Coordinates of C-alpha atoms and ligand atoms in Angstrom, one line a residue:
M29 CA 142.6 14.1 42.9
V30 CA 144.7 17.1 41.1
N31 CA 142.7 19.3 38.7
L32 CA 144.2 18.7 35.3
I33 CA 144.8 22.4 34.5
E34 CA 146.8 22.2 37.7
R35 CA 149.0 19.3 36.3
F36 CA 149.5 21.2 32.9
R37 CA 150.8 24.2 35.0
G38 CA 152.8 22.2 37.1
C39 CA 154.6 20.3 34.4
L40 CA 156.1 23.5 32.8
V41 CA 156.7 25.2 36.2
G42 CA 158.3 21.9 37.6
L43 CA 160.4 21.8 34.4
A44 CA 161.6 25.5 35.3
L45 CA 162.2 25.2 38.8
G46 CA 164.4 21.8 38.3
D47 CA 166.5 24.1 36.0
A48 CA 166.8 26.7 38.6
L49 CA 167.4 24.6 41.6
G50 CA 170.2 22.6 39.8
A51 CA 171.7 25.4 37.9
P52 CA 174.1 26.7 40.6
V53 CA 175.7 23.3 41.2
E54 CA 175.8 22.4 37.4
G55 CA 178.9 20.1 36.7
M56 CA 179.7 19.4 40.4
G57 CA 180.2 15.7 41.6
R58 CA 178.0 14.6 44.6
E59 CA 180.6 14.8 46.9
E60 CA 181.3 18.4 46.2
I61 CA 178.0 19.4 46.6
E62 CA 177.8 17.8 49.8
Q63 CA 181.1 19.2 51.2
R64 CA 180.1 22.8 50.0
Y65 CA 176.4 22.9 50.5
G66 CA 175.4 20.0 52.5
R67 CA 172.2 19.1 50.7
V68 CA 170.5 21.8 48.1
R69 CA 167.0 22.5 49.1
E70 CA 166.7 25.9 48.3
L71 CA 167.0 28.3 45.2
F72 CA 170.2 30.4 45.3
G73 CA 172.4 32.1 42.8
G74 CA 176.0 31.5 41.4
G75 CA 177.3 28.4 39.3
W76 CA 179.1 28.7 36.1
L77 CA 176.5 31.1 34.6
G78 CA 176.2 33.4 37.5
L79 CA 172.4 33.4 37.7
G80 CA 170.5 35.0 40.5
P81 CA 168.1 32.6 42.4
G82 CA 165.3 31.5 40.6
E83 CA 167.1 32.2 37.1
W84 CA 167.2 29.2 34.8
T85 CA 169.2 28.1 31.9
D86 CA 168.9 26.9 28.4
D87 CA 166.6 24.0 29.1
T88 CA 163.7 26.6 30.4
A89 CA 164.8 29.0 27.5
M90 CA 164.3 26.3 24.9
M91 CA 161.2 24.7 26.6
L92 CA 159.7 28.2 26.3
C93 CA 160.7 28.6 22.7
I94 CA 158.4 25.6 21.9
A95 CA 155.6 26.5 24.3
R96 CA 155.3 29.9 22.7
S97 CA 155.4 28.5 19.3
I98 CA 152.6 26.0 20.3
V99 CA 150.5 28.8 21.6
G100 CA 151.2 31.2 18.8
K101 CA 150.6 28.7 16.0
G102 CA 147.9 26.6 17.7
R103 CA 149.5 23.5 16.9
F104 CA 153.2 22.0 16.7
D105 CA 155.2 23.4 14.0
P106 CA 158.8 22.6 13.6
E107 CA 159.5 25.5 11.3
D108 CA 158.1 28.0 13.4
I109 CA 160.2 26.3 16.7
V110 CA 163.3 27.0 14.7
L111 CA 162.7 30.5 14.0
K112 CA 162.2 31.0 18.1
F113 CA 165.2 28.8 18.7
L114 CA 167.1 31.1 16.3
G115 CA 165.8 34.2 17.9
W116 CA 167.2 32.7 21.2
F117 CA 170.4 31.9 19.6
Q118 CA 170.9 35.4 18.2
A119 CA 170.3 36.8 21.7
G120 CA 173.2 34.9 23.1
A121 CA 171.8 31.5 24.1
L122 CA 173.1 31.4 27.7
G123 CA 174.2 28.1 28.8
I124 CA 173.8 26.4 25.2
G125 CA 175.0 23.0 24.7
R126 CA 177.4 21.9 22.0
T127 CA 175.2 19.9 19.7
T128 CA 172.5 22.2 19.8
W129 CA 175.0 25.1 19.0
V130 CA 176.3 23.3 15.9
A131 CA 172.6 22.6 14.8
L132 CA 171.4 26.1 15.4
E133 CA 174.5 27.5 13.2
A134 CA 173.3 25.3 10.5
L135 CA 170.0 26.3 10.4
R136 CA 171.2 29.9 10.7
N137 CA 173.1 29.2 7.3
G138 CA 170.0 27.8 5.8
A139 CA 169.7 24.1 6.9
S140 CA 166.2 22.7 7.0
W141 CA 164.9 21.5 10.3
Q142 CA 164.6 18.1 8.8
D143 CA 168.6 18.2 8.2
A144 CA 170.0 20.2 11.1
G145 CA 170.0 17.7 13.6
Q146 CA 171.7 15.0 11.3
I147 CA 174.2 17.7 10.1
A148 CA 175.2 18.4 13.6
H149 CA 175.4 14.8 14.4
Q150 CA 178.0 14.4 11.8
R151 CA 180.0 17.6 12.8
V152 CA 180.2 16.5 16.4
G153 CA 181.7 13.2 15.5
G154 CA 178.5 11.1 15.9
L155 CA 177.8 12.1 19.5
S156 CA 174.2 13.6 19.4
A157 CA 172.8 11.3 21.9
G158 CA 172.7 14.1 24.6
N159 CA 170.2 15.2 26.7
G160 CA 169.3 18.5 24.7
S161 CA 166.1 17.5 23.3
I162 CA 164.4 15.7 26.4
M163 CA 165.2 18.8 28.4
R164 CA 162.8 21.1 26.4
C165 CA 160.0 18.9 25.0
A166 CA 157.5 18.8 27.7
P167 CA 154.7 21.2 25.9
I168 CA 154.4 18.7 23.2
A169 CA 153.3 16.2 25.9
L170 CA 150.7 18.6 27.2
L171 CA 149.5 19.3 23.5
D172 CA 149.6 15.9 22.2
A173 CA 148.7 13.9 25.6
K174 CA 145.6 12.5 24.1
N175 CA 146.8 11.3 20.9
R176 CA 149.7 8.9 21.3
E177 CA 150.7 8.7 17.6
R178 CA 150.9 12.4 17.1
L179 CA 152.7 12.5 20.7
I180 CA 155.6 10.1 19.3
K181 CA 155.7 11.8 16.0
D182 CA 156.0 15.3 17.2
S183 CA 158.4 14.4 20.0
I184 CA 160.9 12.9 17.6
A185 CA 160.5 15.6 15.3
S186 CA 161.3 18.3 18.2
S187 CA 164.3 16.2 18.8
L188 CA 165.5 15.9 15.1
I189 CA 165.9 19.7 14.8
T190 CA 168.8 19.3 16.8
H191 CA 169.6 15.8 18.2
W192 CA 169.4 13.4 15.4
D193 CA 170.5 10.1 17.4
P194 CA 167.3 7.8 17.6
R195 CA 168.2 7.2 21.2
A196 CA 167.8 11.3 21.8
C197 CA 164.7 11.0 19.4
W198 CA 163.2 8.3 21.4
G199 CA 164.0 9.8 24.6
A200 CA 162.0 12.6 24.0
A201 CA 158.9 10.3 22.9
A202 CA 159.6 8.4 26.0
L203 CA 159.7 11.3 28.3
N204 CA 156.7 12.6 26.8
L205 CA 154.7 9.2 26.9
A206 CA 155.6 9.3 30.7
I207 CA 154.3 13.0 31.2
S208 CA 151.0 12.3 29.2
Q209 CA 150.5 9.2 31.6
L210 CA 150.9 10.9 34.7
L211 CA 148.4 13.7 33.7
Y212 CA 145.5 11.5 33.0
E213 CA 146.4 8.0 34.8
D214 CA 148.0 6.6 37.6
R215 CA 151.8 6.7 38.5
G216 CA 151.6 3.3 40.1
V217 CA 152.0 1.5 36.7
L218 CA 154.0 4.2 34.6
L219 CA 156.7 2.4 33.5
D220 CA 154.8 -0.7 32.6
K221 CA 152.5 1.6 30.7
I222 CA 155.2 3.2 28.7
V223 CA 158.0 0.7 28.0
G224 CA 155.8 -1.5 25.6
K225 CA 155.2 1.6 23.3
I226 CA 158.9 2.5 23.0
E227 CA 160.2 1.4 19.6
Q228 CA 163.9 2.0 20.1
P229 CA 165.3 -0.9 21.8
E230 CA 168.0 0.7 23.7
V231 CA 165.5 3.5 25.3
R232 CA 163.2 0.9 26.0
Q233 CA 165.6 -1.2 27.8
A234 CA 166.7 1.7 29.8
V235 CA 163.4 2.9 30.9
A236 CA 162.4 -0.8 31.7
K237 CA 165.6 -1.0 34.1
V238 CA 164.6 2.2 36.2
E239 CA 162.4 -0.4 38.2
V240 CA 165.4 -2.4 39.6
M241 CA 167.9 0.5 39.9
R242 CA 169.4 1.6 43.1
M243 CA 170.6 5.2 43.7
E244 CA 174.1 4.0 43.2
D245 CA 173.0 2.8 39.9
V246 CA 172.1 6.3 38.5
V247 CA 174.6 8.0 36.6
P248 CA 174.0 11.7 36.1
S249 CA 175.9 12.4 33.1
G250 CA 174.7 14.5 29.9
F251 CA 174.0 11.4 27.9
V252 CA 170.0 11.2 27.3
L253 CA 169.2 7.8 28.5
D254 CA 171.3 8.3 31.9
T255 CA 169.4 11.7 32.3
L256 CA 166.1 9.9 31.5
Q257 CA 166.8 7.0 34.0
A258 CA 168.0 9.7 36.6
A259 CA 164.8 11.9 36.3
L260 CA 162.6 8.9 36.3
W261 CA 164.1 7.3 39.4
C262 CA 164.1 10.5 41.5
F263 CA 160.3 10.8 40.6
L264 CA 159.3 7.1 41.4
N265 CA 161.5 6.8 44.5
T266 CA 160.2 10.0 46.5
S267 CA 156.6 11.0 47.5
S268 CA 156.6 14.8 47.2
F269 CA 157.5 17.2 44.2
E270 CA 160.0 18.9 46.7
D271 CA 161.8 15.6 47.5
A272 CA 162.0 14.3 43.9
L273 CA 163.7 17.7 42.8
V274 CA 165.9 17.5 45.9
S275 CA 166.9 14.1 45.1
A276 CA 167.5 14.9 41.5
V277 CA 169.8 18.1 41.9
N278 CA 171.9 16.2 44.6
L279 CA 173.0 13.6 42.3
G280 CA 175.6 16.1 41.0
G281 CA 176.6 16.1 37.4
D282 CA 174.1 17.6 34.8
T283 CA 172.1 18.8 37.7
D284 CA 170.0 21.6 35.9
T285 CA 168.8 19.2 33.0
I286 CA 168.3 16.1 35.3
G287 CA 166.1 18.7 37.7
A288 CA 164.5 20.3 34.5
V289 CA 163.2 16.6 33.4
C290 CA 162.3 15.5 36.9
G291 CA 160.5 18.5 37.5
A292 CA 158.6 18.0 34.5
L293 CA 157.6 14.5 35.5
S294 CA 156.8 15.4 39.1
G295 CA 154.9 18.8 38.3
A296 CA 152.7 16.7 35.9
W297 CA 151.5 14.5 38.6
Y298 CA 151.6 16.6 41.7
G299 CA 150.3 19.7 40.1
L300 CA 151.2 23.3 40.5
E301 CA 149.5 23.6 44.0
K302 CA 152.1 21.1 45.6
I303 CA 155.0 22.9 44.3
P304 CA 156.5 24.7 47.4
S305 CA 155.6 28.6 47.3
R306 CA 159.0 29.4 48.5
W307 CA 160.4 28.0 45.2
Q308 CA 157.7 29.5 43.0
Q309 CA 157.8 33.0 44.2
P310 CA 161.4 33.8 43.1
L311 CA 161.0 31.7 39.6
A312 CA 162.0 33.8 36.7
S313 CA 159.0 34.5 34.3
R314 CA 156.8 32.3 36.5
G315 CA 153.6 34.2 35.1
E316 CA 154.3 33.7 31.5
I317 CA 155.1 29.8 32.3
I318 CA 151.6 29.4 34.0
E319 CA 149.7 31.4 31.1
L320 CA 151.5 29.4 28.3
A321 CA 150.6 26.1 30.2
T322 CA 146.7 27.4 30.7
K323 CA 146.9 28.2 26.9
I324 CA 148.1 25.0 25.8
Y325 CA 145.6 23.1 28.0
E326 CA 143.0 25.1 26.0
L327 CA 144.2 24.0 22.8
A328 CA 144.6 20.3 24.2
L329 CA 140.9 20.3 25.3
F330 CA 139.5 21.7 22.1
R331 CA 141.6 19.1 20.3
T332 CA 139.9 16.4 22.2
I333 CA 136.2 17.9 22.1
R334 CA 136.5 18.6 18.4
Ligands
LIG9 MG1 171.0 24.0 31.0

């Protein structure tokens, strides 16, 4: 039985590792990765952002904004998360996605967090169903794991800041339901347990379908439901943290985000100790990520016993 605190730590470290492992091959097709690297199994540098081995992109940077806000405030506070997002935006926001950029620009110009995502949705032509909110929302699953209603409400609110589309909002809720299930329950009935709790029909159908998907059916795009399916599929069809992440980043496409989402799921199940040390050692900000996960664990525990 994996220690609960190891699962909290594994979830956030796993997210950052999936991001770092996938970043150098982001945007390449499955065949291109195979031709150039064989199969990606190690952290290495490069990619369109020119990162060093173990460095990560916007997925982890925005997850850290949410985790730092939760720890600083002792609760989920979207207004404070916006301040953290804007601080990151001001500092250059390496690898930022288009919808997120438009939303943060609106926030910088005074839009409220409740409106920013919808403003961005309209400005990008109704295309805000990207994976930009599921890549960062895992800290909320840790905080709210014992309270399903609050988990769904907070996950949706965290998406609304930048990604207004109901599929992005419910995608974040679905992922966090899955993470909370893995922290406290068994992985064997994962999909059955979460499907009935997803109120948005397209998200519910997409998650239910993972059960019958084959690898050829997995589409590694930046569309929220494709990413959610890809990450769940890679977790459910492997039996170690390492194999889950290797299968995720070698799909090609939006590799860093599929890796990040799969890493959060896999880390929540296997725990920090099962994450290879050769991957953990070079991971940027590993110490801070573990410390934040530990503090959210304490907050979550306090909420449960209070
Ligand atoms: Mg990224």
